[in-house]
Tab-separated table of C-alpha atoms and ligand atoms in Angstrom:
chain	number	residue	atom	x	y	z
A	145	MET	CA	-38.121	122.844	12.259
A	146	THR	CA	-37.955	126.651	11.515
A	147	SER	CA	-41.966	127.926	10.874
A	148	PRO	CA	-41.944	130.930	7.817
A	149	ARG	CA	-42.503	133.984	9.664
A	150	ARG	CA	-45.781	135.744	10.059
A	151	ASP	CA	-47.526	138.714	11.923
A	152	GLY	CA	-47.247	138.145	15.416
A	153	ASP	CA	-44.994	135.404	15.648
A	154	THR	CA	-43.323	135.226	19.223
A	155	TRP	CA	-40.366	132.983	20.292
A	156	ASP	CA	-37.921	132.109	23.016
A	157	LEU	CA	-33.871	132.440	22.730
A	158	ALA	CA	-33.730	128.720	21.244
A	159	SER	CA	-36.243	128.943	18.423
A	160	SER	CA	-36.955	131.249	15.365
A	161	VAL	CA	-35.374	134.678	15.513
A	162	GLY	CA	-34.680	134.581	19.064
A	163	ALA	CA	-31.972	131.608	18.490
A	164	THR	CA	-30.352	134.330	16.435
A	165	ALA	CA	-29.106	136.168	19.089
A	166	THR	CA	-28.181	133.284	20.670
A	167	MET	CA	-26.236	132.449	17.776
A	168	ALA	CA	-24.819	136.578	18.146
A	169	ALA	CA	-23.557	135.539	21.424
A	170	MET	CA	-22.080	132.826	20.875
A	171	THR	CA	-19.816	134.373	17.770
A	172	ARG	CA	-19.039	137.587	20.259
A	173	ALA	CA	-18.307	134.404	23.019
A	174	ILE	CA	-15.752	132.407	20.422
A	175	ALA	CA	-14.737	136.537	19.455
A	176	THR	CA	-13.671	137.471	22.891
A	177	ARG	CA	-12.158	134.323	23.379
A	178	ALA	CA	-9.922	134.497	20.061
A	179	ASP	CA	-8.606	137.929	20.829
A	180	ASP	CA	-10.204	140.305	23.661
A	181	SER	CA	-8.365	143.512	22.357
A	182	LEU	CA	-11.663	144.499	20.152
A	183	ILE	CA	-14.378	143.485	21.956
A	184	ALA	CA	-14.407	141.490	25.763
A	185	ASP	CA	-18.368	140.373	26.429
A	186	PRO	CA	-17.587	138.123	29.070
A	187	PHE	CA	-21.277	137.465	29.739
A	188	ALA	CA	-21.966	136.114	26.034
A	189	GLU	CA	-20.309	132.631	27.207
A	190	PRO	CA	-22.793	132.016	30.142
A	191	LEU	CA	-25.680	133.164	28.684
A	192	VAL	CA	-25.296	130.773	25.560
A	193	ARG	CA	-24.615	128.227	28.352
A	194	ALA	CA	-27.621	129.221	29.960
A	195	VAL	CA	-29.935	129.153	27.106
A	196	GLY	CA	-28.659	125.331	26.485
A	197	VAL	CA	-29.031	124.305	23.290
A	198	ASP	CA	-26.021	121.859	23.480
A	199	LEU	CA	-24.324	122.658	20.083
A	200	LEU	CA	-24.664	126.373	20.495
A	201	THR	CA	-23.169	125.884	24.499
A	202	ARG	CA	-20.225	123.911	23.080
A	203	LEU	CA	-19.065	126.410	20.164
A	204	ALA	CA	-19.403	129.389	22.947
A	205	THR	CA	-17.781	127.082	25.334
A	206	GLY	CA	-14.358	126.133	22.955
A	207	GLU	CA	-15.443	122.651	24.154
A	208	GLN	CA	-15.764	122.828	20.077
A	209	PRO	CA	-13.629	124.389	17.850
A	210	PRO	CA	-15.531	126.840	15.351
A	211	GLY	CA	-14.464	124.513	12.478
A	212	ASP	CA	-16.612	125.438	9.440
A	213	LEU	CA	-19.940	125.787	11.520
A	214	VAL	CA	-18.284	129.759	12.661
A	215	GLY	CA	-15.804	130.452	10.077
A	216	GLN	CA	-13.486	133.330	10.396
A	217	ALA	CA	-15.509	135.941	8.212
A	218	ALA	CA	-18.331	135.398	10.565
A	219	ILE	CA	-16.438	135.840	13.779
A	220	ASP	CA	-14.227	139.187	12.601
A	221	GLY	CA	-17.527	140.105	11.456
A	222	ALA	CA	-18.965	139.967	15.319
A	223	LYS	CA	-15.991	141.900	16.208
A	224	VAL	CA	-16.084	144.872	14.034
A	225	ARG	CA	-19.853	144.920	14.576
A	226	THR	CA	-19.733	144.867	18.375
A	227	ARG	CA	-16.655	147.302	18.510
A	228	PHE	CA	-18.948	149.883	16.168
A	229	TYR	CA	-21.980	149.672	18.677
A	230	ASP	CA	-19.913	150.285	21.913
A	231	GLU	CA	-17.794	153.093	20.475
A	232	PHE	CA	-21.137	154.536	19.277
A	233	PHE	CA	-23.001	154.670	22.728
A	234	LEU	CA	-19.122	155.943	24.282
A	235	ASP	CA	-19.119	158.749	22.043
A	236	ALA	CA	-22.805	159.825	22.387
A	237	GLY	CA	-22.331	160.341	25.882
A	238	LEU	CA	-25.950	160.879	26.376
A	239	GLU	CA	-27.820	159.382	29.289
A	240	GLN	CA	-31.094	158.078	27.916
A	241	ALA	CA	-30.207	154.857	25.804
A	242	VAL	CA	-32.096	153.016	24.048
A	243	ILE	CA	-30.832	149.323	22.977
A	244	LEU	CA	-33.584	147.745	20.067
A	245	ALA	CA	-33.857	144.224	19.883
A	246	SER	CA	-31.469	144.120	23.110
A	247	GLY	CA	-30.883	140.032	22.599
A	248	LEU	CA	-28.160	138.957	24.421
A	249	ASP	CA	-26.513	141.916	23.968
A	250	SER	CA	-24.246	142.383	27.261
A	251	ARG	CA	-23.617	146.537	27.407
A	252	ALA	CA	-25.870	147.410	29.634
A	253	TYR	CA	-23.598	145.183	32.015
A	254	ARG	CA	-20.337	146.266	30.864
A	255	LEU	CA	-19.732	149.672	29.000
A	256	PRO	CA	-18.253	152.554	31.402
A	257	TRP	CA	-21.916	154.445	30.595
A	258	PRO	CA	-21.437	157.932	32.318
A	259	ALA	CA	-23.187	158.325	35.712
A	260	GLY	CA	-26.822	158.542	35.597
A	261	THR	CA	-26.841	156.895	32.393
A	262	VAL	CA	-30.569	154.946	32.065
A	263	VAL	CA	-30.201	151.959	29.568
A	264	TYR	CA	-33.703	150.814	28.116
A	265	GLU	CA	-33.369	147.079	26.342
A	266	LEU	CA	-36.186	146.452	24.272
A	267	ASP	CA	-37.289	142.602	23.089
A	268	GLN	CA	-39.338	139.851	23.120
A	269	PRO	CA	-40.939	139.169	26.691
A	270	GLU	CA	-39.172	135.963	26.999
A	271	VAL	CA	-35.817	137.297	25.569
A	272	VAL	CA	-35.967	140.165	27.453
A	273	GLU	CA	-36.794	138.506	31.147
A	274	PHE	CA	-34.295	135.594	30.622
A	275	LYS	CA	-31.285	138.188	30.402
A	276	THR	CA	-32.611	139.955	33.343
A	277	ARG	CA	-33.118	136.264	35.520
A	278	THR	CA	-29.774	135.137	34.459
A	279	LEU	CA	-27.638	138.108	34.633
A	280	ALA	CA	-28.781	138.573	38.234
A	281	ALA	CA	-28.421	134.737	38.965
A	282	LEU	CA	-24.571	135.327	37.700
A	283	GLY	CA	-24.189	137.696	40.324
A	284	ALA	CA	-23.803	140.816	37.146
A	285	GLU	CA	-24.508	144.195	38.401
A	286	PRO	CA	-25.352	146.368	35.364
A	287	THR	CA	-23.248	149.585	34.696
A	288	ALA	CA	-26.308	152.124	34.226
A	289	GLU	CA	-29.686	152.082	35.340
A	290	ARG	CA	-30.901	149.428	33.206
A	291	ARG	CA	-35.126	149.262	32.574
A	292	ALA	CA	-35.820	146.284	30.665
A	293	VAL	CA	-39.062	146.700	28.540
A	294	ALA	CA	-40.693	143.777	26.820
A	295	ALA	CA	-42.489	144.535	23.653
A	296	ASP	CA	-43.011	143.599	19.709
A	297	LEU	CA	-41.569	146.243	17.254
A	298	ARG	CA	-44.634	145.465	15.233
A	299	ASP	CA	-46.757	146.978	17.797
A	300	ASP	CA	-46.845	149.607	20.290
A	301	TRP	CA	-43.775	149.140	21.637
A	302	PRO	CA	-43.315	153.237	22.353
A	303	GLY	CA	-46.304	153.197	25.049
A	304	ALA	CA	-44.312	150.401	26.559
A	305	LEU	CA	-41.227	152.192	26.452
A	306	ARG	CA	-42.881	155.293	27.927
A	307	ALA	CA	-44.241	153.309	30.559
A	308	ALA	CA	-40.880	152.343	31.811
A	309	GLY	CA	-39.528	155.776	31.945
A	310	PHE	CA	-38.565	156.810	28.822
A	311	ASP	CA	-38.364	160.817	28.160
A	312	PRO	CA	-39.014	161.665	24.367
A	313	ALA	CA	-37.531	165.557	25.532
A	314	ARG	CA	-34.219	164.383	26.277
A	315	PRO	CA	-31.593	163.188	23.826
A	316	THR	CA	-31.358	159.391	23.540
A	317	ALA	CA	-28.712	157.147	21.569
A	318	TRP	CA	-30.481	154.715	19.846
A	319	SER	CA	-29.638	151.391	18.455
A	320	ALA	CA	-30.978	148.746	16.093
A	321	GLU	CA	-28.615	145.822	15.776
A	322	GLY	CA	-28.742	142.963	13.761
A	323	LEU	CA	-32.307	143.633	13.680
A	324	LEU	CA	-33.743	145.274	9.923
A	325	GLY	CA	-33.262	142.613	8.151
A	326	TYR	CA	-35.848	140.486	10.242
A	327	LEU	CA	-38.670	142.978	9.970
A	328	PRO	CA	-40.969	143.292	7.368
A	329	PRO	CA	-39.864	146.661	4.887
A	330	GLU	CA	-42.519	148.327	5.877
A	331	ALA	CA	-42.262	147.846	9.586
A	332	GLN	CA	-38.595	149.318	9.089
A	333	ASP	CA	-40.020	152.185	7.757
A	334	ARG	CA	-42.261	152.732	10.627
A	335	LEU	CA	-39.396	151.813	13.184
A	336	LEU	CA	-36.863	154.722	12.090
A	337	ASP	CA	-39.670	156.962	11.572
A	338	THR	CA	-40.383	156.085	15.207
A	339	ILE	CA	-37.537	156.306	16.572
A	340	THR	CA	-37.231	160.245	14.869
A	341	GLU	CA	-40.468	161.131	16.045
A	342	LEU	CA	-39.067	160.035	19.576
A	343	SER	CA	-35.872	161.599	19.108
A	344	ALA	CA	-35.011	165.240	20.835
A	345	PRO	CA	-32.305	167.181	18.879
A	346	GLY	CA	-29.016	166.060	19.840
A	347	SER	CA	-30.390	162.055	19.602
A	348	ARG	CA	-27.895	159.659	17.766
A	349	VAL	CA	-29.123	156.557	16.116
A	350	ALA	CA	-26.702	153.883	14.697
A	351	THR	CA	-28.136	150.860	12.856
A	352	GLU	CA	-26.915	148.731	9.737
A	353	SER	CA	-27.977	149.746	5.836
A	354	ARG	CA	-27.717	147.064	3.579
A	355	PRO	CA	-27.652	147.712	0.433
A	356	ASN	CA	-30.693	146.611	-1.729
A	357	PRO	CA	-29.742	143.036	-3.717
A	358	ARG	CA	-28.652	143.297	-7.482
A	359	PRO	CA	-29.930	140.099	-9.791
A	360	GLY	CA	-28.742	137.019	-8.717
A	361	ASP	CA	-27.758	138.357	-4.944
A	362	GLU	CA	-30.834	137.416	-3.045
A	363	ASP	CA	-30.359	133.829	-4.287
A	364	ARG	CA	-26.865	133.601	-3.720
A	365	THR	CA	-27.783	134.753	-0.197
A	366	LYS	CA	-30.239	132.003	0.237
A	367	ARG	CA	-27.613	129.284	-1.061
A	368	SER	CA	-25.423	130.446	1.139
A	369	LEU	CA	-27.844	130.504	4.284
A	370	ASN	CA	-29.031	126.931	3.613
A	371	ARG	CA	-25.296	125.950	3.439
A	372	ILE	CA	-24.604	127.063	6.903
A	373	SER	CA	-28.340	125.848	8.333
A	374	GLU	CA	-27.103	122.090	6.650
A	375	LEU	CA	-24.145	122.551	8.541
A	376	PHE	CA	-25.937	123.511	11.697
A	377	ARG	CA	-28.467	120.388	11.345
A	378	SER	CA	-25.823	117.921	10.420
A	379	ALA	CA	-24.641	118.995	13.646
A	380	GLU	CA	-27.906	118.454	15.750
A	381	PHE	CA	-28.835	122.343	15.453
A	382	ASP	CA	-32.588	123.191	13.375
A	383	SER	CA	-32.188	126.459	12.226
A	384	ASP	CA	-33.445	127.528	8.783
A	385	MET	CA	-32.043	130.999	8.412
A	386	ALA	CA	-33.082	131.671	5.242
A	387	LYS	CA	-36.606	131.600	6.457
A	388	LEU	CA	-35.971	133.548	9.278
A	389	ARG	CA	-35.013	137.431	7.292
A	390	TYR	CA	-37.532	138.854	4.782
A	391	PHE	CA	-35.978	139.238	1.513
A	392	GLY	CA	-36.988	141.787	-1.587
A	393	GLU	CA	-36.502	145.599	-2.147
A	394	ARG	CA	-36.538	147.832	1.046
A	395	ASN	CA	-35.847	151.579	1.257
A	396	GLU	CA	-32.270	151.143	2.476
A	397	ALA	CA	-31.870	152.698	6.363
A	398	ALA	CA	-29.249	155.279	5.397
A	399	PRO	CA	-30.579	156.783	3.125
A	400	TYR	CA	-34.123	156.435	5.147
A	401	LEU	CA	-32.301	158.311	7.891
A	402	ALA	CA	-31.482	161.452	6.163
A	403	GLY	CA	-34.398	161.641	4.120
A	404	LEU	CA	-35.715	161.906	8.134
A	405	GLY	CA	-33.350	164.927	8.709
A	406	TRP	CA	-30.470	162.935	10.550
A	407	ALA	CA	-26.452	163.930	9.582
A	408	VAL	CA	-25.471	160.390	8.838
A	409	THR	CA	-22.284	158.754	8.349
A	410	GLY	CA	-20.915	155.198	7.550
A	411	ARG	CA	-18.361	152.501	6.997
A	412	THR	CA	-18.878	148.989	5.015
A	413	VAL	CA	-18.048	146.203	7.239
A	414	ARG	CA	-14.972	146.069	4.533
A	415	GLU	CA	-13.558	149.599	5.249
A	416	LEU	CA	-13.670	148.876	9.326
A	417	LEU	CA	-12.188	145.206	8.616
A	418	ALA	CA	-9.103	146.865	7.167
A	419	ALA	CA	-9.366	149.436	9.896
A	420	HIS	CA	-8.713	147.116	12.157
A	421	GLY	CA	-6.591	145.247	10.992
A	422	LEU	CA	-8.211	142.363	9.927
A	423	PRO	CA	-8.210	140.166	6.739
A	424	PRO	CA	-10.523	141.177	4.223
A	425	LEU	CA	-13.547	138.427	3.255
A	426	GLU	CA	-12.792	135.976	0.953
A	427	GLU	CA	-16.096	134.323	-0.440
A	428	ASP	CA	-18.950	137.335	0.544
A	429	ASP	CA	-22.529	135.928	-1.229
A	430	LEU	CA	-24.189	137.636	1.950
A	431	ARG	CA	-22.995	140.701	0.719
A	432	MET	CA	-21.415	140.923	4.113
A	433	GLY	CA	-18.625	143.642	3.136
A	434	ASP	CA	-20.800	145.614	1.556
A	435	VAL	CA	-23.279	146.060	4.866
A	436	LEU	CA	-23.096	150.032	6.149
A	437	TYR	CA	-22.479	150.456	9.777
A	438	VAL	CA	-24.610	153.567	9.734
A	439	ARG	CA	-24.518	156.700	12.732
A	440	GLY	CA	-26.845	159.526	12.491
A	441	GLU	CA	-27.117	162.576	14.290
A	442	LEU	CA	-30.194	164.645	14.853
A	443	THR	CA	-29.605	168.421	14.552
A	444	LYS	CA	-33.136	169.506	14.409
B	632	SAM	N1	-28.703	142.763	19.030
B	632	SAM	C1	-28.547	141.476	19.401
B	632	SAM	C2	-27.463	141.499	19.079
B	632	SAM	O1	-26.794	141.991	18.154
B	632	SAM	O2	-26.652	140.681	19.717
B	632	SAM	C3	-29.534	140.397	18.933
B	632	SAM	C4	-29.679	140.381	17.024
B	632	SAM	S1	-30.635	139.406	16.677
B	632	SAM	C5	-29.679	138.868	15.599
B	632	SAM	C6	-32.222	139.795	16.445
B	632	SAM	C7	-32.819	140.580	17.571
B	632	SAM	O3	-33.881	141.135	17.417
B	632	SAM	C8	-33.221	138.847	18.446
B	632	SAM	O4	-33.131	139.367	20.072
B	632	SAM	C9	-35.069	138.931	18.577
B	632	SAM	O5	-36.087	138.501	19.634
B	632	SAM	C10	-34.575	140.871	18.315
B	632	SAM	N2	-36.261	141.204	17.509
B	632	SAM	C11	-36.692	140.788	16.125
B	632	SAM	N3	-37.649	140.960	15.490
B	632	SAM	C12	-38.671	141.400	16.589
B	632	SAM	C13	-39.457	142.547	17.170
B	632	SAM	N4	-40.646	142.028	16.307
B	632	SAM	N5	-39.661	142.576	18.618
B	632	SAM	C14	-38.854	142.566	19.305
B	632	SAM	N6	-37.805	142.329	18.959
B	632	SAM	C15	-37.187	141.513	17.904
């Protein structure tokens, strides 16, 4: 059973919010197999396999076709999202990068980082330790100097980041991918404030900015998440996706970052799908098409 979110809750990669990281990696594994011209994440499949949730392994390995469980919109969404963050880091070209809520993201092992780059990956302890252990056992070598930081983003994560060697005097490329909806609204604001405080001029940030709900949107989103959770439950994977997110009004990330002094640009998922020649979304109860992928640069 999925427990409702509470302050200080924790998880591994098979439970609660941790399972969303495994599902994201499973979708990247499917997307990579379908067509690796946009994204190629060779570590997604072995990482999901190592987590050991039977259904997610079968989907990631292709033993079970995605069918209704992982629709084309989710697969195409994973392609444009992964590509967006890959390009963000490569375009930034900065030698200090921080991947917040890194989950099973393998960028520290697969992107051609500039020589001398240090990549900090921050997530809950069981999540970062699992990835470090699993990729080492697979013989994977990071393509940058990778430093894993075990911390909760609702706590003193800057202290943990500094203890790992992070230098706020150097410009940083930050990403917060697939994260903000899993934080309470005030924790999202605090996170963006803290990123800004830790950012030297020339720093960059990338994240998603979800539009605030119109009347009826949240009910539709919850119904849709419940439908997907039900499909997964009937395939013997128990997750209650609507319980993992925080709903309600919150500051939208793009204008909030702009208010903190970041020069912000963004493209919606709808625009990114079209730009990559992928089909438009048909049903969109989750308002995925309106999600804005945002880049910011600090020129202060
Ligand atoms: N960024 C990864 C990706 O796109 O594949 C993972 C995204 S997954 C949907 C959400 C991630 O956020 C999980 O890895 C989870 O552990 C992390 N996360 C959520 N809330 C967190 C918190 N309070 N502290 C640390 N990590 C958190």
